[in-house]
Amino acid sequence: MTDDRPRAAVQTHELMLALVRGPALAVATLPLSILLFVLSVISIALIVVGVGVFTTPLVLEGVRTYANQRRYLVDKWGGLPVPPPYRPFPPNLREGVVGQVERCTLLLKEHATWRDLVWLPADMTAGFVTALLPPLLPINHKLTKTMLEPTKEMLLARRVEQLYETRHDAVDSSAAELRRIERDLHDGAQARLVAMGMSLGTIEALVERDPVRAKQMIAQARENSAEALTELRDLVRGIHPPVLAERGLPDALRALALRMEIPVEEDIDLPGRFEEPVESAVYFAVSEVLTNAAKHSGASRVWLDAVYSQTPSGPMIRIAVTDDGKGGADLDSGSGMRGIERRLAQFDGILAANSPAGGPTMITMEVPAAPIDPGPAS
């Protein structure tokens, strides 16, 4: 015969919590839901006379704050995660009256805004009743989740939008890379090869009448050819480093750490090989972050950590670059960091910065990736 006392104790504890939480939620639900719904209706109606253009964004952002708080309570009390469905505002949103009109338009075009407004009457009626009666409180968790979580259509639309943006960024990055290669070839190796061709023509004319001068020019041409070869190798290394192609991402990152101007302590635990485009993106992202730390942070030491792990969303490469510099780094402070962010976004990767004034700075990167060759068993 099993002892049901622990289970009964848990149920009693949950009932006591519901007796406290339910009435408190009901007291807050009714006035806030009514107030926000009435203000939203009035403000939207006043758009036709111009006043609502300025009041509607404020009211709707208040509705979002209220809805997000309820999402938080549903997760905390009921263990039902409800992610916010809102799309971020574009970074180039203008200021002033024009920007206010754009903000109002974007909010009203957002499908999640209207779902919030439909949820408010349900919250002030069914939500109020289910919160007032403690046994029905779980229904109130579930009702809120159903009405406030992103729909499949919203998630699909957001995914399509993200794919469009990353495709656009990939095209731009490829075009910029091609322009860089063309510029480096034109200004470097091509110029030296043209000069060599001219020198060889002059040498041909000088071989018989001025052998000494011809020998000097031959030596100079040899030096130019060696320099052109070095520049071509550097250019190829910039496109795809040989160590990355030959030995994979772990050894390439270790080699990158050794070449830095300041000491870099590395802790790299990555298995085998990954897809070549992923390896290249991660390598150049880490290279850019390390270079920024060496040039701009004033740091005396950098720590590079790279691990591979299985997460609920799938296999993931996680990288952290930490320095003891002056801090103050910002994802929006320069094109370099935005370029890294765009490079990783092509593979659904993300970039985050934690850099308070005075330091330290930690740049973290996550890229979904599974090894295609796990390497030898350890």
C-alpha positions as a printed NumPy array, in Angstrom:
array([[  0.   ,   0.   ,   0.   ],
       [  1.539,   3.28 ,  -1.082],
       [  1.812,   6.294,   1.164],
       [ -0.152,   9.195,  -0.385],
       [  0.86 ,  11.691,   2.285],
       [  3.627,  13.415,   0.208],
       [  1.254,  13.777,  -2.73 ],
       [ -1.486,  15.122,  -0.5  ],
       [  0.947,  17.604,   1.031],
       [  1.895,  18.854,  -2.432],
       [ -1.733,  19.207,  -3.45 ],
       [ -2.508,  21.089,  -0.231],
       [  0.42 ,  23.424,  -0.857],
       [ -0.736,  24.085,  -4.432],
       [ -4.274,  24.783,  -3.205],
       [ -2.99 ,  27.263,  -0.622],
       [ -0.971,  29.038,  -3.307],
       [ -4.046,  29.177,  -5.543],
       [ -6.083,  30.642,  -2.67 ],
       [ -3.57 ,  33.498,  -2.467],
       [ -2.694,  33.94 ,  -6.124],
       [ -6.198,  33.646,  -7.562],
       [ -7.897,  36.522,  -5.716],
       [ -4.798,  38.716,  -6.113],
       [ -4.837,  38.082,  -9.854],
       [ -8.585,  38.711, -10.039],
       [ -8.247,  42.046,  -8.243],
       [ -5.608,  43.157, -10.764],
       [ -7.253,  41.598, -13.821],
       [-10.582,  43.362, -13.839],
       [ -9.573,  47.047, -13.527],
       [ -6.388,  46.811, -15.619],
       [ -7.973,  44.862, -18.457],
       [-10.978,  47.193, -18.586],
       [ -8.812,  50.315, -18.409],
       [ -6.387,  49.215, -21.137],
       [ -9.174,  47.982, -23.424],
       [-11.162,  51.237, -23.119],
       [ -8.066,  53.389, -23.611],
       [ -7.074,  51.32 , -26.674],
       [-10.489,  51.673, -28.307],
       [-10.669,  55.42 , -27.651],
       [ -7.101,  56.032, -28.772],
       [ -7.51 ,  54.082, -32.021],
       [-10.769,  55.929, -32.712],
       [ -8.968,  59.267, -32.248],
       [ -6.479,  58.436, -35.007],
       [ -8.889,  59.925, -37.557],
       [ -8.493,  63.357, -35.917],
       [ -4.734,  62.995, -35.465],
       [ -4.585,  62.765, -31.665],
       [ -4.565,  58.982, -31.69 ],
       [ -1.382,  58.888, -33.73 ],
       [  0.463,  60.092, -30.624],
       [ -1.554,  58.298, -27.921],
       [ -1.99 ,  54.901, -29.576],
       [  1.695,  53.844, -29.438],
       [  1.816,  54.683, -25.718],
       [ -1.397,  52.793, -24.965],
       [ -0.484,  49.747, -27.058],
       [  2.967,  49.544, -25.505],
       [  1.208,  49.569, -22.127],
       [ -0.947,  46.675, -23.347],
       [  2.2  ,  44.808, -24.401],
       [  3.786,  45.358, -20.986],
       [  0.638,  44.052, -19.268],
       [  0.449,  41.035, -21.597],
       [  4.14 ,  40.254, -21.099],
       [  3.632,  40.329, -17.335],
       [  0.829,  37.809, -17.685],
       [  3.027,  35.648, -19.91 ],
       [  5.625,  35.718, -17.154],
       [  3.084,  34.664, -14.507],
       [  1.791,  31.828, -16.688],
       [  5.347,  30.523, -16.992],
       [  6.202,  31.05 , -13.305],
       [  2.955,  29.751, -11.787],
       [  1.891,  27.193, -14.351],
       [  5.163,  26.12 , -15.974],
       [  3.81 ,  27.033, -19.427],
       [  6.323,  29.151, -21.372],
       [  4.647,  31.831, -23.506],
       [  7.213,  33.634, -25.711],
       [  6.355,  37.192, -26.778],
       [  5.111,  37.25 , -30.392],
       [  6.089,  40.84 , -31.2  ],
       [  8.412,  41.721, -34.05 ],
       [ 11.103,  44.291, -33.202],
       [ 10.874,  47.787, -34.62 ],
       [ 13.268,  48.477, -37.533],
       [ 16.55 ,  50.026, -36.32 ],
       [ 16.23 ,  52.977, -38.717],
       [ 12.897,  54.186, -37.302],
       [ 12.816,  57.964, -37.613],
       [ 12.266,  60.486, -34.836],
       [  9.657,  63.217, -34.54 ],
       [  6.18 ,  63.279, -36.023],
       [  7.106,  61.081, -38.998],
       [  8.633,  58.473, -36.709],
       [  5.555,  58.55 , -34.476],
       [  3.295,  57.897, -37.464],
       [  5.524,  55.005, -38.556],
       [  5.511,  53.543, -35.042],
       [  1.717,  53.765, -34.847],
       [  1.369,  52.155, -38.281],
       [  3.73 ,  49.3  , -37.407],
       [  1.876,  48.579, -34.174],
       [ -1.497,  48.483, -35.921],
       [ -0.158,  46.249, -38.701],
       [  1.188,  43.791, -36.128],
       [ -1.109,  40.774, -35.84 ],
       [ -0.042,  40.256, -32.231],
       [ -1.441,  43.707, -31.33 ],
       [ -4.963,  42.694, -32.296],
       [ -4.636,  39.358, -30.49 ],
       [ -3.729,  41.299, -27.348],
       [ -6.8  ,  43.498, -27.783],
       [ -9.037,  40.441, -28.258],
       [ -7.49 ,  38.872, -25.148],
       [ -8.343,  41.859, -22.92 ],
       [-12.18 ,  41.295, -22.949],
       [-11.614,  37.576, -22.381],
       [ -9.281,  38.402, -19.503],
       [-11.754,  40.802, -17.848],
       [-14.557,  38.193, -18.023],
       [-13.472,  34.559, -18.149],
       [-10.061,  35.44 , -16.779],
       [-11.596,  37.279, -13.826],
       [-13.973,  34.407, -12.967],
       [-11.333,  31.659, -13.253],
       [ -8.876,  33.682, -11.173],
       [-11.493,  34.378,  -8.49 ],
       [-12.22 ,  30.666,  -8.022],
       [ -8.943,  28.953,  -6.968],
       [ -9.824,  25.48 ,  -8.367],
       [-10.251,  27.086, -11.794],
       [ -6.93 ,  28.958, -11.717],
       [ -5.161,  26.414, -14.012],
       [ -7.801,  27.176, -16.646],
       [ -6.774,  30.87 , -16.404],
       [ -3.094,  29.819, -17.054],
       [ -4.095,  27.838, -20.138],
       [ -6.499,  30.506, -21.455],
       [ -3.799,  33.157, -21.352],
       [ -1.283,  30.888, -23.076],
       [ -3.717,  29.993, -25.856],
       [ -4.565,  33.614, -26.617],
       [ -1.139,  35.227, -26.131],
       [  1.351,  32.729, -27.528],
       [  2.577,  33.089, -31.137],
       [  0.483,  31.164, -33.651],
       [  2.032,  28.811, -36.183],
       [  1.298,  31.331, -38.906],
       [  3.088,  34.073, -36.952],
       [  6.116,  31.844, -36.35 ],
       [  6.188,  30.857, -40.023],
       [  5.919,  34.492, -41.154],
       [  8.714,  35.496, -38.773],
       [ 10.885,  32.639, -40.045],
       [ 10.284,  33.652, -43.664],
       [ 11.18 ,  37.241, -42.78 ],
       [ 14.381,  36.103, -41.061],
       [ 15.339,  33.948, -44.045],
       [ 14.722,  36.871, -46.391],
       [ 16.914,  39.142, -44.28 ],
       [ 19.734,  36.608, -43.96 ],
       [ 19.588,  35.864, -47.697],
       [ 19.811,  39.591, -48.421],
       [ 22.753,  39.911, -46.02 ],
       [ 24.447,  36.876, -47.585],
       [ 24.178,  38.414, -51.048],
       [ 25.554,  41.724, -49.762],
       [ 28.399,  39.982, -47.944],
       [ 29.31 ,  37.966, -51.033],
       [ 29.317,  41.093, -53.193],
       [ 31.464,  42.946, -50.658],
       [ 33.886,  40.014, -50.498],
       [ 34.169,  39.913, -54.283],
       [ 34.877,  43.651, -54.361],
       [ 37.56 ,  43.208, -51.708],
       [ 39.219,  40.398, -53.676],
       [ 39.113,  42.412, -56.898],
       [ 40.584,  45.457, -55.131],
       [ 43.356,  43.429, -53.496],
       [ 44.222,  41.751, -56.796],
       [ 44.207,  45.052, -58.681],
       [ 46.259,  46.98 , -56.131],
       [ 48.607,  44.167, -55.17 ],
       [ 49.507,  41.087, -57.193],
       [ 48.173,  42.379, -60.521],
       [ 50.197,  45.591, -60.302],
       [ 53.347,  43.634, -59.483],
       [ 52.777,  41.189, -62.354],
       [ 52.263,  44.071, -64.787],
       [ 55.473,  45.662, -63.552],
       [ 57.269,  42.332, -63.99 ],
       [ 56.068,  42.088, -67.593],
       [ 57.391,  45.562, -68.334],
       [ 60.679,  44.762, -66.612],
       [ 61.12 ,  41.58 , -68.643],
       [ 60.631,  43.558, -71.845],
       [ 63.296,  46.029, -70.755],
       [ 65.618,  43.185, -69.721],
       [ 65.246,  41.589, -73.14 ],
       [ 66.431,  44.814, -74.738],
       [ 69.346,  45.243, -72.284],
       [ 70.719,  41.692, -72.26 ],
       [ 73.243,  42.307, -75.037],
       [ 74.198,  45.974, -74.644],
       [ 74.092,  46.305, -70.824],
       [ 74.347,  42.873, -69.139],
       [ 75.077,  44.331, -65.709],
       [ 71.924,  46.433, -65.726],
       [ 69.966,  43.445, -67.078],
       [ 71.161,  41.267, -64.179],
       [ 70.083,  43.927, -61.683],
       [ 66.64 ,  44.093, -63.243],
       [ 66.393,  40.28 , -63.257],
       [ 67.089,  40.272, -59.517],
       [ 64.44 ,  42.947, -59.013],
       [ 61.951,  40.952, -61.083],
       [ 62.684,  37.888, -58.956],
       [ 61.906,  39.888, -55.809],
       [ 58.695,  41.216, -57.351],
       [ 57.601,  37.698, -58.27 ],
       [ 58.234,  36.505, -54.72 ],
       [ 56.248,  39.43 , -53.295],
       [ 53.396,  38.812, -55.744],
       [ 53.317,  35.152, -54.721],
       [ 53.207,  36.144, -51.043],
       [ 50.341,  38.549, -51.693],
       [ 48.424,  35.87 , -53.59 ],
       [ 48.939,  33.431, -50.713],
       [ 47.723,  36.041, -48.225],
       [ 44.695,  36.7  , -50.405],
       [ 43.859,  32.996, -50.583],
       [ 44.411,  32.696, -46.83 ],
       [ 41.927,  35.532, -46.336],
       [ 39.344,  33.661, -48.397],
       [ 39.855,  30.305, -46.679],
       [ 42.839,  29.814, -44.357],
       [ 44.886,  26.679, -45.168],
       [ 44.915,  25.566, -41.519],
       [ 41.105,  25.669, -41.544],
       [ 40.91 ,  23.607, -44.723],
       [ 43.553,  21.101, -43.636],
       [ 43.011,  20.691, -39.889],
       [ 39.52 ,  21.938, -39.111],
       [ 37.991,  24.54 , -36.839],
       [ 39.55 ,  23.562, -33.467],
       [ 43.157,  23.791, -34.691],
       [ 42.385,  26.874, -36.779],
       [ 41.076,  28.682, -33.688],
       [ 44.155,  27.637, -31.704],
       [ 46.403,  28.954, -34.458],
       [ 44.403,  32.165, -34.506],
       [ 44.91 ,  32.595, -30.749],
       [ 48.669,  32.082, -31.094],
       [ 48.96 ,  34.795, -33.76 ],
       [ 47.322,  37.523, -31.657],
       [ 49.339,  40.49 , -30.427],
       [ 48.174,  40.035, -26.822],
       [ 48.134,  36.763, -24.832],
       [ 45.091,  34.607, -25.51 ],
       [ 44.231,  31.717, -23.207],
       [ 42.18 ,  29.209, -25.179],
       [ 39.955,  26.366, -24.056],
       [ 38.58 ,  24.694, -27.171],
       [ 36.497,  21.535, -27.034],
       [ 35.037,  20.972, -30.492],
       [ 34.615,  17.565, -32.162],
       [ 36.083,  16.927, -35.609],
       [ 34.915,  18.789, -38.681],
       [ 31.812,  20.822, -39.436],
       [ 30.341,  21.979, -42.731],
       [ 32.881,  24.172, -44.524],
       [ 30.685,  27.317, -44.677],
       [ 29.981,  27.058, -40.931],
       [ 33.659,  26.612, -40.099],
       [ 34.565,  29.607, -42.237],
       [ 31.862,  31.819, -40.684],
       [ 32.855,  30.909, -37.125],
       [ 36.567,  31.306, -37.85 ],
       [ 36.284,  34.793, -39.339],
       [ 33.794,  35.882, -36.656],
       [ 36.219,  34.863, -33.907],
       [ 39.094,  36.469, -35.816],
       [ 37.204,  39.779, -36.012],
       [ 36.278,  39.718, -32.315],
       [ 39.857,  38.917, -31.239],
       [ 41.212,  41.656, -33.5  ],
       [ 38.767,  44.166, -32.019],
       [ 39.828,  43.157, -28.515],
       [ 43.512,  43.622, -29.375],
       [ 43.029,  46.987, -31.108],
       [ 40.309,  48.763, -29.168],
       [ 39.777,  47.26 , -25.706],
       [ 43.089,  48.12 , -24.074],
       [ 43.109,  44.587, -22.665],
       [ 46.212,  42.818, -21.397],
       [ 44.742,  39.331, -21.747],
       [ 41.962,  37.567, -23.65 ],
       [ 40.2  ,  34.281, -22.972],
       [ 38.782,  32.21 , -25.839],
       [ 36.349,  29.401, -24.968],
       [ 34.689,  27.211, -27.59 ],
       [ 32.489,  24.212, -26.831],
       [ 30.065,  21.965, -28.653],
       [ 26.89 ,  20.884, -26.884],
       [ 23.501,  19.352, -27.469],
       [ 20.721,  21.799, -26.572],
       [ 16.921,  21.472, -26.627],
       [ 16.966,  23.316, -29.964],
       [ 19.667,  21.05 , -31.427],
       [ 23.483,  20.797, -31.648],
       [ 25.274,  24.079, -31.046],
       [ 28.733,  25.631, -31.251],
       [ 29.13 ,  28.116, -28.403],
       [ 32.036,  30.535, -28.28 ],
       [ 32.905,  33.196, -25.708],
       [ 35.646,  35.807, -26.083],
       [ 36.395,  37.651, -22.845],
       [ 38.929,  40.416, -22.273],
       [ 40.018,  42.459, -19.246],
       [ 39.899,  45.764, -21.125],
       [ 38.03 ,  49.012, -20.572],
       [ 34.616,  47.748, -21.721],
       [ 31.964,  49.804, -23.444],
       [ 31.637,  47.592, -26.528],
       [ 28.249,  47.777, -28.26 ],
       [ 26.733,  45.752, -31.092],
       [ 25.494,  48.998, -32.632],
       [ 28.711,  50.964, -32.188],
       [ 30.346,  49.994, -35.465],
       [ 29.974,  48.155, -38.745],
       [ 32.423,  45.452, -37.649],
       [ 30.169,  43.96 , -34.996],
       [ 27.123,  44.245, -37.231],
       [ 29.08 ,  42.454, -39.946],
       [ 29.845,  39.595, -37.552],
       [ 26.193,  39.453, -36.574],
       [ 25.121,  39.252, -40.228],
       [ 27.737,  36.585, -40.974],
       [ 26.456,  34.349, -38.159],
       [ 22.791,  35.062, -38.945],
       [ 23.216,  33.316, -42.29 ],
       [ 23.406,  30.075, -40.267],
       [ 20.786,  31.082, -37.667],
       [ 23.604,  32.061, -35.338],
       [ 23.442,  34.86 , -32.787],
       [ 25.884,  37.344, -31.291],
       [ 25.608,  38.991, -27.875],
       [ 27.778,  41.496, -26.047],
       [ 28.127,  42.133, -22.314],
       [ 30.512,  45.047, -21.874],
       [ 29.901,  47.379, -18.932],
       [ 32.004,  50.521, -18.65 ],
       [ 35.295,  49.583, -17.039],
       [ 35.077,  46.009, -18.315],
       [ 35.34 ,  43.158, -18.596],
       [ 33.889,  42.525, -22.05 ],
       [ 32.356,  39.189, -23.046],
       [ 31.279,  38.527, -26.622],
       [ 29.289,  35.314, -27.014],
       [ 28.392,  33.548, -30.242],
       [ 26.104,  30.585, -30.834],
       [ 25.802,  28.783, -34.16 ],
       [ 23.623,  25.702, -34.752],
       [ 25.915,  23.066, -36.252],
       [ 26.438,  19.322, -36.136],
       [ 29.819,  17.697, -36.841],
       [ 30.06 ,  15.872, -40.136],
       [ 33.211,  14.06 , -38.985],
       [ 33.444,  13.574, -35.215],
       [ 37.137,  12.79 , -35.473],
       [ 39.032,   9.997, -33.712],
       [ 37.608,   8.695, -30.463],
       [ 39.456,   9.979, -27.43 ]])
